CSV table of C-alpha atoms in Angstrom, one decimal:
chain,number,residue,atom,x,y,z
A,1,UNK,CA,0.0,0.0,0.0
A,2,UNK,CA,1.5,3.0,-0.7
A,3,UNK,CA,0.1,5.3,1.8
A,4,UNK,CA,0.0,9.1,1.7
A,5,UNK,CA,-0.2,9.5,5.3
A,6,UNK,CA,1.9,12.7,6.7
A,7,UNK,CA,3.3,10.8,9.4
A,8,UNK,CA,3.6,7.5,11.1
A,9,UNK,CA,0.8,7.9,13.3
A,10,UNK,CA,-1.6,8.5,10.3
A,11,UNK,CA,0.0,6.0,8.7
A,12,UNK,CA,-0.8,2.9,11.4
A,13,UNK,CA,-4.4,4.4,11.8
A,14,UNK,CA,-4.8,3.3,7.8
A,15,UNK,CA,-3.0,0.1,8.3
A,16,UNK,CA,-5.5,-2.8,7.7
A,17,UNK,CA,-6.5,-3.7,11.5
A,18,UNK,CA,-5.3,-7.5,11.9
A,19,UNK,CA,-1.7,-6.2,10.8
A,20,UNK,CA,-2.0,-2.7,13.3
A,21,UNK,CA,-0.9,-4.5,16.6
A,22,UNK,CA,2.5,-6.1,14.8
A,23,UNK,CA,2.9,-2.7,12.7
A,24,UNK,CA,2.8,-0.6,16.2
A,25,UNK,CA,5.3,-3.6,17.8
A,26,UNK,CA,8.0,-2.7,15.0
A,27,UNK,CA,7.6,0.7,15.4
A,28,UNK,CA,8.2,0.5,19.2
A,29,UNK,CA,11.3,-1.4,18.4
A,30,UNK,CA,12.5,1.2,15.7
A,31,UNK,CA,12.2,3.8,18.0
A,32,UNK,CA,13.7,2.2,21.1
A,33,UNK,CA,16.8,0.7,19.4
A,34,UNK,CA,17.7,3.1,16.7
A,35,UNK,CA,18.9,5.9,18.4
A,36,UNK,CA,19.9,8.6,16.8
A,37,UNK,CA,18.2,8.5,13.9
A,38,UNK,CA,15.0,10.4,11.8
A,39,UNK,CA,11.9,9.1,12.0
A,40,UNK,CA,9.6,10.0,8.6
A,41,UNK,CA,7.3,8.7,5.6
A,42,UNK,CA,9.1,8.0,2.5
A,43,UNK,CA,8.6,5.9,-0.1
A,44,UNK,CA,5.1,5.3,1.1
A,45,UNK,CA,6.0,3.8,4.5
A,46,UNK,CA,7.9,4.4,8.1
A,47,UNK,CA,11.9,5.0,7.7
A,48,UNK,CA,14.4,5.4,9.8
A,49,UNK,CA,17.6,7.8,8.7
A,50,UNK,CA,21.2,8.1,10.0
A,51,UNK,CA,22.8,11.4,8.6
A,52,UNK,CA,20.3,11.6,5.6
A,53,UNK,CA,20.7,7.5,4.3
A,54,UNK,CA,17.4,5.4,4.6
A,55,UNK,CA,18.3,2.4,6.8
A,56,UNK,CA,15.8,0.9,8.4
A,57,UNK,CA,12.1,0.8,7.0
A,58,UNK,CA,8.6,-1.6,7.1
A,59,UNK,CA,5.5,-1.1,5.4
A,60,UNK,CA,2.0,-3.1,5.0
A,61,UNK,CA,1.6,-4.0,1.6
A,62,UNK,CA,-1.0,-5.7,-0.4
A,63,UNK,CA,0.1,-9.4,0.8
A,64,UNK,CA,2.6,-9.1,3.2
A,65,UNK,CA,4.5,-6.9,5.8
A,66,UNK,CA,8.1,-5.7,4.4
A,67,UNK,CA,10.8,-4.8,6.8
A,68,UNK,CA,13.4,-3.2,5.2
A,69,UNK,CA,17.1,-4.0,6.6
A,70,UNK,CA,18.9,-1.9,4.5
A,71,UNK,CA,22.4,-2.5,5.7
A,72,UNK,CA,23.7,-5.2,3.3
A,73,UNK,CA,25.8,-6.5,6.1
A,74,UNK,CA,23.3,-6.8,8.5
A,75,UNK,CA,21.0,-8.9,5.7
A,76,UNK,CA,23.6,-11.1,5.0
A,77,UNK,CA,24.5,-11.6,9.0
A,78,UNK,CA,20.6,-12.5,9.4
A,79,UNK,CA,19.9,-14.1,6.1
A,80,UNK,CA,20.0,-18.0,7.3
A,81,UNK,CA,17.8,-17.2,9.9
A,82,UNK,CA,15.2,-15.9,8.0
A,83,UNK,CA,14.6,-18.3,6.1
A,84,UNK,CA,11.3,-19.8,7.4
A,85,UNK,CA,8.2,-21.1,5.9
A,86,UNK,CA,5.9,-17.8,5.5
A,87,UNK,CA,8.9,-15.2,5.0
A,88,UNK,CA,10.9,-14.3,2.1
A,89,UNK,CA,13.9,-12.3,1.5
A,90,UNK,CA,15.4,-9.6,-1.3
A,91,UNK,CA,18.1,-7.5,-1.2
A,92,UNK,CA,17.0,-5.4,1.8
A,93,UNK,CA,13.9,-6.8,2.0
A,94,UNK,CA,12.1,-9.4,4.7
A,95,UNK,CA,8.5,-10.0,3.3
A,96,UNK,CA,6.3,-11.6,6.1
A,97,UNK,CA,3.1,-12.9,4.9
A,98,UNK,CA,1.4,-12.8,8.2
A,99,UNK,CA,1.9,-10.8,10.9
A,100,UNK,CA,2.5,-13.4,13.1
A,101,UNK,CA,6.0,-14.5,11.2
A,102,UNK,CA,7.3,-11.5,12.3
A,103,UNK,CA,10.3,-12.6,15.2
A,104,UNK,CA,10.4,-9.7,17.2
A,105,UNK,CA,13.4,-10.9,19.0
A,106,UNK,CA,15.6,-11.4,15.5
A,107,UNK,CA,14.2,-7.9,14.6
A,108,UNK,CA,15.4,-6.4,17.5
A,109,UNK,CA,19.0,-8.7,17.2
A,110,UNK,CA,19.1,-6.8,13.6
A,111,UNK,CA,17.8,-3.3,14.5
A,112,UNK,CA,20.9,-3.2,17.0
A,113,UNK,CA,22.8,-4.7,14.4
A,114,UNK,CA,21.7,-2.0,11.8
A,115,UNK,CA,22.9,0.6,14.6
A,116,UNK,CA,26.6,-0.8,14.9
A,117,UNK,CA,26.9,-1.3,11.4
A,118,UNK,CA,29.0,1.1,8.7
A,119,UNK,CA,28.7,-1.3,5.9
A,120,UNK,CA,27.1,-0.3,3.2
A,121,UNK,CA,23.3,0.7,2.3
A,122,UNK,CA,21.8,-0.8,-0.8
Protein backbone atom coordinates (compact mmCIF):
# COMPACT_ATOMS: atom_id res chain seq x y z
CA UNK A 1 0.00 0.00 0.00
CA UNK A 2 1.54 3.02 -0.69
CA UNK A 3 0.14 5.27 1.77
CA UNK A 4 0.01 9.06 1.68
CA UNK A 5 -0.16 9.54 5.28
CA UNK A 6 1.92 12.71 6.72
CA UNK A 7 3.27 10.83 9.41
CA UNK A 8 3.59 7.51 11.15
CA UNK A 9 0.77 7.90 13.34
CA UNK A 10 -1.58 8.50 10.30
CA UNK A 11 0.04 6.03 8.72
CA UNK A 12 -0.79 2.86 11.43
CA UNK A 13 -4.41 4.40 11.77
CA UNK A 14 -4.75 3.34 7.85
CA UNK A 15 -3.05 0.13 8.33
CA UNK A 16 -5.47 -2.81 7.74
CA UNK A 17 -6.47 -3.69 11.48
CA UNK A 18 -5.28 -7.52 11.93
CA UNK A 19 -1.70 -6.17 10.78
CA UNK A 20 -2.03 -2.72 13.33
CA UNK A 21 -0.94 -4.52 16.56
CA UNK A 22 2.47 -6.11 14.78
CA UNK A 23 2.93 -2.73 12.73
CA UNK A 24 2.85 -0.60 16.22
CA UNK A 25 5.30 -3.60 17.82
CA UNK A 26 7.99 -2.68 15.02
CA UNK A 27 7.56 0.66 15.45
CA UNK A 28 8.16 0.54 19.16
CA UNK A 29 11.30 -1.35 18.44
CA UNK A 30 12.50 1.19 15.70
CA UNK A 31 12.19 3.80 18.00
CA UNK A 32 13.68 2.21 21.12
CA UNK A 33 16.80 0.69 19.36
CA UNK A 34 17.69 3.11 16.66
CA UNK A 35 18.93 5.87 18.37
CA UNK A 36 19.94 8.62 16.76
CA UNK A 37 18.22 8.46 13.88
CA UNK A 38 14.95 10.44 11.84
CA UNK A 39 11.87 9.12 12.02
CA UNK A 40 9.61 10.00 8.64
CA UNK A 41 7.31 8.66 5.60
CA UNK A 42 9.12 7.96 2.52
CA UNK A 43 8.58 5.89 -0.13
CA UNK A 44 5.05 5.29 1.14
CA UNK A 45 5.99 3.83 4.52
CA UNK A 46 7.87 4.40 8.05
CA UNK A 47 11.85 4.98 7.70
CA UNK A 48 14.42 5.41 9.78
CA UNK A 49 17.57 7.78 8.68
CA UNK A 50 21.16 8.07 10.00
CA UNK A 51 22.79 11.42 8.58
CA UNK A 52 20.27 11.59 5.56
CA UNK A 53 20.73 7.51 4.30
CA UNK A 54 17.43 5.39 4.60
CA UNK A 55 18.29 2.44 6.78
CA UNK A 56 15.76 0.93 8.41
CA UNK A 57 12.08 0.83 6.97
CA UNK A 58 8.57 -1.64 7.10
CA UNK A 59 5.50 -1.13 5.41
CA UNK A 60 1.98 -3.09 5.02
CA UNK A 61 1.60 -4.02 1.65
CA UNK A 62 -0.97 -5.69 -0.38
CA UNK A 63 0.13 -9.42 0.81
CA UNK A 64 2.59 -9.08 3.22
CA UNK A 65 4.53 -6.94 5.83
CA UNK A 66 8.13 -5.66 4.38
CA UNK A 67 10.79 -4.77 6.82
CA UNK A 68 13.40 -3.16 5.24
CA UNK A 69 17.11 -3.99 6.64
CA UNK A 70 18.89 -1.93 4.52
CA UNK A 71 22.37 -2.54 5.73
CA UNK A 72 23.69 -5.15 3.33
CA UNK A 73 25.79 -6.52 6.11
CA UNK A 74 23.29 -6.83 8.48
CA UNK A 75 20.99 -8.90 5.74
CA UNK A 76 23.57 -11.11 4.96
CA UNK A 77 24.48 -11.61 9.00
CA UNK A 78 20.60 -12.53 9.37
CA UNK A 79 19.93 -14.09 6.13
CA UNK A 80 19.99 -18.03 7.34
CA UNK A 81 17.76 -17.22 9.93
CA UNK A 82 15.22 -15.85 8.04
CA UNK A 83 14.56 -18.32 6.12
CA UNK A 84 11.26 -19.83 7.36
CA UNK A 85 8.19 -21.07 5.91
CA UNK A 86 5.88 -17.78 5.45
CA UNK A 87 8.90 -15.16 5.03
CA UNK A 88 10.85 -14.28 2.11
CA UNK A 89 13.87 -12.26 1.47
CA UNK A 90 15.37 -9.65 -1.26
CA UNK A 91 18.14 -7.47 -1.22
CA UNK A 92 17.02 -5.42 1.83
CA UNK A 93 13.86 -6.77 2.02
CA UNK A 94 12.06 -9.40 4.71
CA UNK A 95 8.48 -9.98 3.30
CA UNK A 96 6.34 -11.64 6.15
CA UNK A 97 3.14 -12.90 4.86
CA UNK A 98 1.41 -12.81 8.16
CA UNK A 99 1.88 -10.83 10.88
CA UNK A 100 2.48 -13.39 13.11
CA UNK A 101 5.97 -14.54 11.18
CA UNK A 102 7.34 -11.52 12.32
CA UNK A 103 10.32 -12.56 15.24
CA UNK A 104 10.42 -9.67 17.23
CA UNK A 105 13.43 -10.88 19.02
CA UNK A 106 15.65 -11.40 15.48
CA UNK A 107 14.24 -7.87 14.65
CA UNK A 108 15.38 -6.44 17.48
CA UNK A 109 18.98 -8.71 17.19
CA UNK A 110 19.05 -6.85 13.61
CA UNK A 111 17.82 -3.32 14.47
CA UNK A 112 20.91 -3.19 16.96
CA UNK A 113 22.81 -4.74 14.42
CA UNK A 114 21.70 -2.00 11.83
CA UNK A 115 22.87 0.62 14.62
CA UNK A 116 26.61 -0.80 14.94
CA UNK A 117 26.88 -1.27 11.38
CA UNK A 118 29.00 1.06 8.74
CA UNK A 119 28.72 -1.30 5.93
CA UNK A 120 27.13 -0.35 3.17
CA UNK A 121 23.31 0.68 2.32
CA UNK A 122 21.82 -0.81 -0.77
Amino acid sequence: MQSQAKDVTAYLEEVPAERRAALVQLRKQCLATLKGFEESMQYGGPCYSRNGEVEVGFASQKHFIGLYILRTDVMKTYQSQLKIKGVSLGKGCIRYSKPEKIDFELVKKMLQATVESTGAVC
